[in-house]
C-alpha positions as a LaTeX table, in Angstrom:
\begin{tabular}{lrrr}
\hline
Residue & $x$ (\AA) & $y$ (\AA) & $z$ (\AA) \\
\hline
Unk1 & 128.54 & 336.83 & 111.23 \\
Unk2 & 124.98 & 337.85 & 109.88 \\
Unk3 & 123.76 & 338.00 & 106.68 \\
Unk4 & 121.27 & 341.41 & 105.85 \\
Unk5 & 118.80 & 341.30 & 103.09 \\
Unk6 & 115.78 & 343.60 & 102.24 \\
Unk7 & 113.09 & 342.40 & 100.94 \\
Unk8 & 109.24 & 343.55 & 100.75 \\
Unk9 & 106.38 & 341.07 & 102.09 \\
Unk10 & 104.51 & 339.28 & 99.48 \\
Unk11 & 101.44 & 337.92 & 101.79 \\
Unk12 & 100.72 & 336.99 & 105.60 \\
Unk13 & 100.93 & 333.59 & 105.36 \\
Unk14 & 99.85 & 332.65 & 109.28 \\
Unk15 & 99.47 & 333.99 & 112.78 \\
Unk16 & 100.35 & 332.59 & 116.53 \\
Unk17 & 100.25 & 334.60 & 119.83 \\
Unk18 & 103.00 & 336.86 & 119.47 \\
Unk19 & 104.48 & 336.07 & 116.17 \\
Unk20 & 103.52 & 336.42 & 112.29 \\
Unk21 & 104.50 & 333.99 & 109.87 \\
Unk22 & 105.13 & 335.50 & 106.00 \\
Unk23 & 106.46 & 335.21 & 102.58 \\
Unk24 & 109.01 & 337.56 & 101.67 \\
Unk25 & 110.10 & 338.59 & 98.19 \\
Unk26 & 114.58 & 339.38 & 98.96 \\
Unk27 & 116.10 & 341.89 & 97.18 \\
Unk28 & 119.94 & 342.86 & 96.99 \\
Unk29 & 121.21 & 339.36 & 96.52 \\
Unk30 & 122.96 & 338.29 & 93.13 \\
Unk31 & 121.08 & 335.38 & 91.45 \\
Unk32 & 118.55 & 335.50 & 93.68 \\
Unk33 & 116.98 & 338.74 & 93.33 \\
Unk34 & 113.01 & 338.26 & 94.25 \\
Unk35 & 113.06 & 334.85 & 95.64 \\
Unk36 & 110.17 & 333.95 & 98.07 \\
Unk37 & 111.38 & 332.84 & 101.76 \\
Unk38 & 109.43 & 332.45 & 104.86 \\
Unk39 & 109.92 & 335.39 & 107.51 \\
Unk40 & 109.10 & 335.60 & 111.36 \\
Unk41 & 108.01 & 338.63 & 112.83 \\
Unk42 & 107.52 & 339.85 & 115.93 \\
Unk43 & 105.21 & 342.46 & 116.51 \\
Unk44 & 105.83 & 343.76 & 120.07 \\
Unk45 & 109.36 & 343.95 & 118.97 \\
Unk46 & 109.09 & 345.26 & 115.42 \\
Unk47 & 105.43 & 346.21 & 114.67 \\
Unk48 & 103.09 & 343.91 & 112.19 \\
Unk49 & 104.47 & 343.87 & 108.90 \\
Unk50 & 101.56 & 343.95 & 106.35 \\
Unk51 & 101.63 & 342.99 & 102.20 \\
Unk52 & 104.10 & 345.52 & 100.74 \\
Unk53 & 105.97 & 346.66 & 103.03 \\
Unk54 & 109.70 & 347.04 & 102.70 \\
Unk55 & 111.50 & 344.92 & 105.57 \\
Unk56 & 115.10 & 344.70 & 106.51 \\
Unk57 & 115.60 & 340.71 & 107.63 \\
Unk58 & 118.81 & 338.65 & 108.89 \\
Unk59 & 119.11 & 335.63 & 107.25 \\
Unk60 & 121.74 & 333.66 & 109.04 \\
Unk61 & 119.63 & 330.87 & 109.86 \\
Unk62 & 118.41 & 330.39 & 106.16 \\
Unk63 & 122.05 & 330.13 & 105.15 \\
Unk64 & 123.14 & 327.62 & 107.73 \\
Unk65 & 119.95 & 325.48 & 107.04 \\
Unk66 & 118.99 & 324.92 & 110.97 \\
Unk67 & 116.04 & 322.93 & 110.91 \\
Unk68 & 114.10 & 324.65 & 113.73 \\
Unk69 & 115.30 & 328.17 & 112.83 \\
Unk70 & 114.70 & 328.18 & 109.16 \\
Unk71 & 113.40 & 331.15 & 109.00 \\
Unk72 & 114.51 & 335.34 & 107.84 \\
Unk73 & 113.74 & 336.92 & 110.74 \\
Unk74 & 112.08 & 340.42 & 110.52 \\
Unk75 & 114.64 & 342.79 & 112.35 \\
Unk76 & 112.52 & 346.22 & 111.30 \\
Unk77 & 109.99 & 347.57 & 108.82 \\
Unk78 & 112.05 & 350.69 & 108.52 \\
Unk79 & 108.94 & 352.74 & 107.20 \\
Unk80 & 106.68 & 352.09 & 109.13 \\
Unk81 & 108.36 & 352.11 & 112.77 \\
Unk82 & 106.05 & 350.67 & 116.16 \\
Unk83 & 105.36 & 353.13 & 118.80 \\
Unk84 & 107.42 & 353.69 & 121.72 \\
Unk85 & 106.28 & 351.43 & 124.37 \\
Unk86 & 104.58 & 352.43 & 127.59 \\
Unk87 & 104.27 & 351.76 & 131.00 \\
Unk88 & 106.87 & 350.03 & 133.78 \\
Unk89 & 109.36 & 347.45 & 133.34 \\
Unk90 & 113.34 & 348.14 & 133.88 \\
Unk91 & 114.27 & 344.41 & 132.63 \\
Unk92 & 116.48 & 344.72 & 129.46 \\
Unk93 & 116.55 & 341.18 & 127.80 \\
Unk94 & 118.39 & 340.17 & 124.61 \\
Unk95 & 120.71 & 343.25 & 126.55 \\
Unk96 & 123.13 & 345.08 & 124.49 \\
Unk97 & 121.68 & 343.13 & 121.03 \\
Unk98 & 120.01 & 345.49 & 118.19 \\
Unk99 & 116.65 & 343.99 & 119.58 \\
Unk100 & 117.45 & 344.37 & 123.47 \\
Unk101 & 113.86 & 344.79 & 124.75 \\
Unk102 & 112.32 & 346.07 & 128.20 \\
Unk103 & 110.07 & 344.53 & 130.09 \\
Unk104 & 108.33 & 344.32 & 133.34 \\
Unk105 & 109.80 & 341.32 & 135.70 \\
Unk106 & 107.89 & 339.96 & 138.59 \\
Unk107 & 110.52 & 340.31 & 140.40 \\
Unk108 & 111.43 & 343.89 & 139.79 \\
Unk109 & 110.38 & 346.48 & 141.98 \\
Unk110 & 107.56 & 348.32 & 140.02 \\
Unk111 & 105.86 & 344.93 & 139.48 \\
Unk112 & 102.87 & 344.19 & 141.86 \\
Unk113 & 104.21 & 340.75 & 142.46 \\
Unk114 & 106.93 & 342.21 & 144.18 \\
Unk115 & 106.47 & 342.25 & 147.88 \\
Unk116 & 105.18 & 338.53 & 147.10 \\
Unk117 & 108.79 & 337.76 & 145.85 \\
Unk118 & 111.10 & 339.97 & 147.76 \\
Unk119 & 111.54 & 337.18 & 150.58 \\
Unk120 & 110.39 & 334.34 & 148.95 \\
Unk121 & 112.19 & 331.24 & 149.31 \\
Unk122 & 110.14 & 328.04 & 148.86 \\
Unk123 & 108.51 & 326.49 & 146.23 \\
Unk124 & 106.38 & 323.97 & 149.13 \\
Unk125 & 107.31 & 320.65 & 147.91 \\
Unk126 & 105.49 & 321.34 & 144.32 \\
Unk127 & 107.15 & 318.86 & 141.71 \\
Unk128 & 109.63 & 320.24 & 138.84 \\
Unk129 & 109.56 & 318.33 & 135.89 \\
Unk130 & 113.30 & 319.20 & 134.08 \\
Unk131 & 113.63 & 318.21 & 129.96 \\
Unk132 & 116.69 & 318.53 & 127.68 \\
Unk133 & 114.32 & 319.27 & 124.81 \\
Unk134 & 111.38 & 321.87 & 124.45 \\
Unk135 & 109.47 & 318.95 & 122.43 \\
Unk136 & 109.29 & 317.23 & 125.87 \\
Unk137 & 106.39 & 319.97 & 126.99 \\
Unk138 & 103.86 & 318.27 & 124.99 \\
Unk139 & 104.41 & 314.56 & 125.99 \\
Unk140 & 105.14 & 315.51 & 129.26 \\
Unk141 & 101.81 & 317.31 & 129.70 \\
Unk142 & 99.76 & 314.62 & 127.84 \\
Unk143 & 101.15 & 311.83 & 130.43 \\
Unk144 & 100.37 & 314.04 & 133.49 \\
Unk145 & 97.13 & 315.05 & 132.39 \\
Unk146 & 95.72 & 311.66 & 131.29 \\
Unk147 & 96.66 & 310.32 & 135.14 \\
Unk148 & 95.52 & 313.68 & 136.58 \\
Unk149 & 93.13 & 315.71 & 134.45 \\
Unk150 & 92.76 & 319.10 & 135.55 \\
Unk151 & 96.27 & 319.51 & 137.05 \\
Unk152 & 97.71 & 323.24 & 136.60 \\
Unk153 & 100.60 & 323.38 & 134.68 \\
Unk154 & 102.95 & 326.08 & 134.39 \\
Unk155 & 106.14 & 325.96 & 131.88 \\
Unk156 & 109.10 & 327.58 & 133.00 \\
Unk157 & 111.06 & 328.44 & 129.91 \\
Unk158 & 115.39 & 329.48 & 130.16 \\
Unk159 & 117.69 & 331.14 & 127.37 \\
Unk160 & 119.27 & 328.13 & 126.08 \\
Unk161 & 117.55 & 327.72 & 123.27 \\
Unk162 & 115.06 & 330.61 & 121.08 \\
Unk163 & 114.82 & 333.60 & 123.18 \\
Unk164 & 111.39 & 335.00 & 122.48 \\
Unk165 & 108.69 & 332.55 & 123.75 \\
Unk166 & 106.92 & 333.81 & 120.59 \\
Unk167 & 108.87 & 331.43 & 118.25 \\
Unk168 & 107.26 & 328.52 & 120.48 \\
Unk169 & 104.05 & 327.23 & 118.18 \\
Unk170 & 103.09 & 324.63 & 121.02 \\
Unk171 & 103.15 & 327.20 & 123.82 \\
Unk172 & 100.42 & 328.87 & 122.32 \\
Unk173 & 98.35 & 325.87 & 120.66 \\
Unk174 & 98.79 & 324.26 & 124.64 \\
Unk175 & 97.39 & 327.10 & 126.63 \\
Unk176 & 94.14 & 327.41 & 123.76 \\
Unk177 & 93.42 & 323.77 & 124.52 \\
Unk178 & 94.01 & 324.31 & 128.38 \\
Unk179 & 96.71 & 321.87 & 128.79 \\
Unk180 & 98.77 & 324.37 & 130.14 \\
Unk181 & 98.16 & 327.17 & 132.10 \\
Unk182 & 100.78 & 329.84 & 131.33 \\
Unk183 & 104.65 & 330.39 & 130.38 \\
Unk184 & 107.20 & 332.08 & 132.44 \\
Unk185 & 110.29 & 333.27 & 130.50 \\
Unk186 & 113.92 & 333.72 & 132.67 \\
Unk187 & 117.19 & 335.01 & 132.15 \\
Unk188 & 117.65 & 336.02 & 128.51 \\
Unk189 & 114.13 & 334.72 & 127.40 \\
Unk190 & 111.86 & 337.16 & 127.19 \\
Unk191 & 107.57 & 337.05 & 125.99 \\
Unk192 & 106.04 & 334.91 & 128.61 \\
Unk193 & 103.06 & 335.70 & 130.44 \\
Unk194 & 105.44 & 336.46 & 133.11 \\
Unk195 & 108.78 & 337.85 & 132.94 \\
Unk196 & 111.67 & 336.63 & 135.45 \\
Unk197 & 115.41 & 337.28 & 136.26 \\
Unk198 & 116.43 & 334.37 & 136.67 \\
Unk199 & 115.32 & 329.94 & 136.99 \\
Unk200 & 115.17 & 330.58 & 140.76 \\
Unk201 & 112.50 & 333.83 & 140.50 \\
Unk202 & 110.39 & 332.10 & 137.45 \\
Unk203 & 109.67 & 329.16 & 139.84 \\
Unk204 & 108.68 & 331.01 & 142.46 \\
Unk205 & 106.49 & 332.83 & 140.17 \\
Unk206 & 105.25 & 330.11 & 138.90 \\
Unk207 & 104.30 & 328.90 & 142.26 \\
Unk208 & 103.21 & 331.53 & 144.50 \\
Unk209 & 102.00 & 334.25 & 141.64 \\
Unk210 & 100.32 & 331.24 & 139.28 \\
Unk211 & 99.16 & 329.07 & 141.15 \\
Unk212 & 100.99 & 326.25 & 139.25 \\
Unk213 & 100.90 & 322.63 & 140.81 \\
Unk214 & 103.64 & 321.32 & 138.70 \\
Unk215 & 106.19 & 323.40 & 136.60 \\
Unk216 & 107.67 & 321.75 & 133.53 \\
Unk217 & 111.32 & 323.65 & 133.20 \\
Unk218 & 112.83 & 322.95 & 129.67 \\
Unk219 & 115.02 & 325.03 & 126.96 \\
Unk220 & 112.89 & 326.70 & 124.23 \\
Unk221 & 113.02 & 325.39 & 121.02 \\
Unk222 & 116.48 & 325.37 & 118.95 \\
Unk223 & 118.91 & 323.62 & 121.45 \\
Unk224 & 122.80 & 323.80 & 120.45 \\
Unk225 & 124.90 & 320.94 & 120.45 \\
Unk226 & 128.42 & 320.61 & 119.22 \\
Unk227 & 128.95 & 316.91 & 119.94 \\
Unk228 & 131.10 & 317.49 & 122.60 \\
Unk229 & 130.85 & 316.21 & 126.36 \\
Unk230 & 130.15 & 319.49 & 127.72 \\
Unk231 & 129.06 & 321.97 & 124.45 \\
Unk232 & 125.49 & 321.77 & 124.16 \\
Unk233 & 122.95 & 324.20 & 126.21 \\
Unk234 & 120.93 & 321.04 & 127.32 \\
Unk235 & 123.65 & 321.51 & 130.69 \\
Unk236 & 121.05 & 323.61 & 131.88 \\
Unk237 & 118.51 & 320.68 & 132.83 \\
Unk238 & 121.34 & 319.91 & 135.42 \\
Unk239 & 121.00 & 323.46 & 136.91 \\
Unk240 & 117.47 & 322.93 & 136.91 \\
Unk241 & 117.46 & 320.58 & 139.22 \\
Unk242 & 119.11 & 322.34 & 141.73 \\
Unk243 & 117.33 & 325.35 & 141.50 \\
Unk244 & 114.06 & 323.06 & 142.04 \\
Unk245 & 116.20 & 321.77 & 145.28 \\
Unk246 & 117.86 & 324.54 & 146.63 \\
Unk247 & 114.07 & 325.89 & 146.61 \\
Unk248 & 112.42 & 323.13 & 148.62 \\
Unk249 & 111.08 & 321.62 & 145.53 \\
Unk250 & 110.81 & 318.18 & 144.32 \\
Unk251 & 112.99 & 317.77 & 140.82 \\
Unk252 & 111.26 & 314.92 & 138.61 \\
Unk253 & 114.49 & 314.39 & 135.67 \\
Unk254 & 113.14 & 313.75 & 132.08 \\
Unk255 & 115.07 & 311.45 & 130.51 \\
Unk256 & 116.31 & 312.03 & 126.89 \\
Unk257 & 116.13 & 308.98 & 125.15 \\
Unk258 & 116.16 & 308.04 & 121.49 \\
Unk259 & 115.58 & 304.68 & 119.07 \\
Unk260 & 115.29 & 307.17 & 115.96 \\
Unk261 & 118.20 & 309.28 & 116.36 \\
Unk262 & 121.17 & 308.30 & 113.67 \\
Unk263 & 123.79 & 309.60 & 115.93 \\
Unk264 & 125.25 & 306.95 & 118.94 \\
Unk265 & 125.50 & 309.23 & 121.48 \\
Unk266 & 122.04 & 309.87 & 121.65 \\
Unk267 & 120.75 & 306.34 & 120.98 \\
Unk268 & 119.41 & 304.77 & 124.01 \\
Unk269 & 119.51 & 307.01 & 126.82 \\
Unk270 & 121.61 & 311.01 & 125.39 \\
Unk271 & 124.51 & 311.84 & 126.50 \\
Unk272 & 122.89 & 314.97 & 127.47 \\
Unk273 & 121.08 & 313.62 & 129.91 \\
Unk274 & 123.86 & 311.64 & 131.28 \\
Unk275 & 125.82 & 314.69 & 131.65 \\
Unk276 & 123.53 & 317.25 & 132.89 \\
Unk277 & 122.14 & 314.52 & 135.59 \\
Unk278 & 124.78 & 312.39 & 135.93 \\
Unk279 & 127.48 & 315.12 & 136.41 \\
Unk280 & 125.89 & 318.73 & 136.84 \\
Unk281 & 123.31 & 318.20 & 138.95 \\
Unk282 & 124.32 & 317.96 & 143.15 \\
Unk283 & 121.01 & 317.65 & 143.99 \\
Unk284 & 119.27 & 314.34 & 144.25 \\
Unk285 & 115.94 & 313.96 & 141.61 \\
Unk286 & 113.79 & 311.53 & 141.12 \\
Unk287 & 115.14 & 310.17 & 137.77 \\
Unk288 & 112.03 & 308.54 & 136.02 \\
Unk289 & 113.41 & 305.65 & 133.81 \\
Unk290 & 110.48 & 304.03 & 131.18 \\
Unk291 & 109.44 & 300.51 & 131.27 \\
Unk292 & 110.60 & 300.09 & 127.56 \\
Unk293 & 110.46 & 296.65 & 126.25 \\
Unk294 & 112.95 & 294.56 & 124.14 \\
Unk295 & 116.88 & 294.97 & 124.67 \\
Unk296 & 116.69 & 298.79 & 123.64 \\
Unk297 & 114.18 & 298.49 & 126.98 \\
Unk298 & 116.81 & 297.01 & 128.96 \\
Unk299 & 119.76 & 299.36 & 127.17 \\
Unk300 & 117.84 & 302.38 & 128.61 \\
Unk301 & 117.66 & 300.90 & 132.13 \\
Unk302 & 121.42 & 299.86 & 131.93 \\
Unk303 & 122.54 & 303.57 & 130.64 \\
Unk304 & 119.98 & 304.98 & 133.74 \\
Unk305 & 121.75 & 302.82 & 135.72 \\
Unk306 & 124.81 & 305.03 & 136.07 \\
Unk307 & 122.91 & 308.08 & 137.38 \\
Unk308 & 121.62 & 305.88 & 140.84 \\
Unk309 & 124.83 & 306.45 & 142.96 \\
Unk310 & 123.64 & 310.47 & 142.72 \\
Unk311 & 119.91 & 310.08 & 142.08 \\
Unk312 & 116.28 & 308.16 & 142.95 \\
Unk313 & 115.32 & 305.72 & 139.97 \\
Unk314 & 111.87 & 305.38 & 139.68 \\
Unk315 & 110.74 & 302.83 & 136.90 \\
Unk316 & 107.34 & 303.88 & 135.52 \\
Unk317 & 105.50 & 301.54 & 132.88 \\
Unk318 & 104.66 & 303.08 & 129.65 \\
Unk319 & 101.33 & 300.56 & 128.71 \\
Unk320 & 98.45 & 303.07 & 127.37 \\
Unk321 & 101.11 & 306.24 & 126.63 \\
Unk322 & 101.08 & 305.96 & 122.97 \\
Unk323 & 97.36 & 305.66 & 122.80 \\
Unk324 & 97.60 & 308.94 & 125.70 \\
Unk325 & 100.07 & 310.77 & 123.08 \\
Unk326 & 97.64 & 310.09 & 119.84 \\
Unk327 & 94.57 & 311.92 & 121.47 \\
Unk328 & 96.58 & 314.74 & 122.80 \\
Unk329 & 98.19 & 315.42 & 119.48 \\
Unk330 & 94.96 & 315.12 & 117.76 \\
Unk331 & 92.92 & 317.17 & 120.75 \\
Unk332 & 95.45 & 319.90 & 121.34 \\
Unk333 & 96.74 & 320.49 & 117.88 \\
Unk334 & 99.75 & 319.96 & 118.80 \\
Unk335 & 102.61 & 318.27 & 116.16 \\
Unk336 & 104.48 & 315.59 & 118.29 \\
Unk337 & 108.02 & 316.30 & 116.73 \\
Unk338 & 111.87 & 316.35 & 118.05 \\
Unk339 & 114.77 & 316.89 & 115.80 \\
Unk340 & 112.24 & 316.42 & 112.42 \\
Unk341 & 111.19 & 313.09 & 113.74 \\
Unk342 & 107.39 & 312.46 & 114.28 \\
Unk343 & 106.06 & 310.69 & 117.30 \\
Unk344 & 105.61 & 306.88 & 115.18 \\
Unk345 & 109.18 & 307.33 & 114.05 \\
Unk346 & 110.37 & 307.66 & 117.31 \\
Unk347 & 108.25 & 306.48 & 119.98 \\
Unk348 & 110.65 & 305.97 & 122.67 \\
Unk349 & 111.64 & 309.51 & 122.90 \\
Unk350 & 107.86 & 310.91 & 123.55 \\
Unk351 & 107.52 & 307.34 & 126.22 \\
Unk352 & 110.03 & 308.25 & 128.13 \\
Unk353 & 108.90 & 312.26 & 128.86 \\
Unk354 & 105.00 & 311.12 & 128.91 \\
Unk355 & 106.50 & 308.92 & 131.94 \\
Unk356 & 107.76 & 311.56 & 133.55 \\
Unk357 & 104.35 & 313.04 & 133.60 \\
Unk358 & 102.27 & 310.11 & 134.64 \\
Unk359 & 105.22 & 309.58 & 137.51 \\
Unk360 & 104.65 & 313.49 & 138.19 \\
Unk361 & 101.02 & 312.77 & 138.88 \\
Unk362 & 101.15 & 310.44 & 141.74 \\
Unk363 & 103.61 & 312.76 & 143.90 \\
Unk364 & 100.22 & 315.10 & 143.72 \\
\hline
\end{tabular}
């Protein structure tokens, strides 16, 4: 189920808030003795490995080749252990794992946001922007900011896909260029600037502890999908939308949509988002559908189509977006990417959540 190596770190190869990106030399392995691979470290979990030290790694991910998890991951520098944390926090996350960490929840009763949260129960009408994908953030943002510069954005981040918000290179590269205002990590998730039981609790935080106007709510990076109706983690965009509802907020549904994708059941307009609108989410959201042109334009309306009898269909034209998309990229230094394919080699995909953004904008 997981593969252990040791290995000893060769250099520091870069840094982002929270994690540390290096070049391990693995031992132990037959035939492969001293091969360099890139490791991820955590330091609040596992200290900062430096050049030479001896480090204990899993590997799984290198041996099933994911393409957003390609990395060892640093489970301990057994020699040189971190100090025992200090201070409140009774939230166990990643609970009963080898790397089950504490920390202090907003909602929790040490935490000064408490009495704020204990009865709180509306998020005021503020706009929820749901996404399958956590390469939606980006696009999202750069459409809402372009029609309303200035806006404060808070992402809202669940445990369907990576765990620590750490792993997240755009989280950190966002909130440096001021595009978005802070993270909130719920249920399993754990490394935001604020820590949250559950969807429900991390809005609210977001909202009344934050300050945050709108709240983009999508899966970290490293979705799972099994190509079946119902076995892929992008369900929870459906459950999204009604914990926006249920909380008096106003659910804005990203659609997933694809000319670049090899696979039919994500051409056009996913399956995923079919399912988790069409079929998980009871609550009615404003389901923003892209002016696309040409017949994969009019495929994409046709597919949206479906979701009307449960949802409100807003069309929202896409004229200026790519233009919107190159400056953000190049002002926030931000790589426009989904599934390994760049923003020119599929277009469609960053339209459509850039839509949702600009759409997002005029309910402000």
């Amino acid at each position: 189920m997981i593969r252990w190596r040791k290995g000893r770190v060769e250099r520091v190869r870069r840094e982002w808030p929270g994690s540390v990106e290096l070049e391990v030399a693995v031992d132990g392995e037959p035939g492969r003795d001293g091969e360099i691979v890139r490791a991820l470290a955590y330091p609040a979990l596992v200290g900062r490995p430096e050049p030479g030290d001896a480090v204990l790694l899993n590997t799984t991910a290198l041996a099933l080749g994911l393409g957003t998890g390609g990395y060892a991951m640093v489970v301990a520098v057994p020699d040189r252990l971190p100090p025992d944390p200090s201070g409140p926090g009774h939230l166990v996350k990643a609970r009963y794992t080898p790397l089950q960490a504490t920390v202090l929840g907003a909602d929790e009763q040490d935490s000064p946001h408490h009495e704020l949260l204990r009865d709180a129960d509306s998020l005021d009408g503020m706009p929820v922007i749901v996404a399958d994908l956590h390469s939606a953030l980006p696009p999202i943002l750069a459409g809402l900011l372009a029609a309303r510069p200035g806006t404060r954005v808070v992402y809202v981040m669940p445990d369907g896909g990576a765990l620590p918000a750490w792993f997240s290179m755009a989280i950190g590269q966002l909130k440096a260029a001021g595009a978005l205002a802070a993270a909130v990590t719920v249920g399993q998730a754990f490394g935001g600037d604020l820590e949250a039981v559950t969807v429900h609790t991390g809005l609210l935080a977001a909202r009344l502890v934050l300050d945050a106007e709108v709240v983009v709510l999508a899966q970290g990076p490293g979705n799972l999908g099994t190509g079946t109706r119902w076995g892929f983690s992008g369900v929870s965009a459906g459950e999204a939308v009604n914990a926006a509802a249920v909380l008096s907020g106003r659910p804005v549904a990203s659609l997933r949509v694809s000319e670049g994708d090899k696979r039919e059941r994500h051409v056009g307009v996913s399956h995923h988002s079919l399912t988790a609108y069409g079929r998980v989410a009871l609550a009615r959201a404003q389901v923003v559908v892209p002016d696309l042109p040409g017949e994969f334009g009019e495929r994409v309306a046709r597919q949206a189509g479906t979701l009307a009898d449960r949802h409100e269909l807003v069309r929202v034209p896409v004229d200026g977006l790519a233009d919107e998309l190159r400056t953000a990229e190049r002002d926030w230094g931000v790589r426009l990417s989904t599934m390994g394919r760049r923003l020119d080699e599929d277009l469609a995909y960053f339209l459509a959540a850039a839509a949702a953004g600009r759409h997002t904008a005029s309910l402000l």
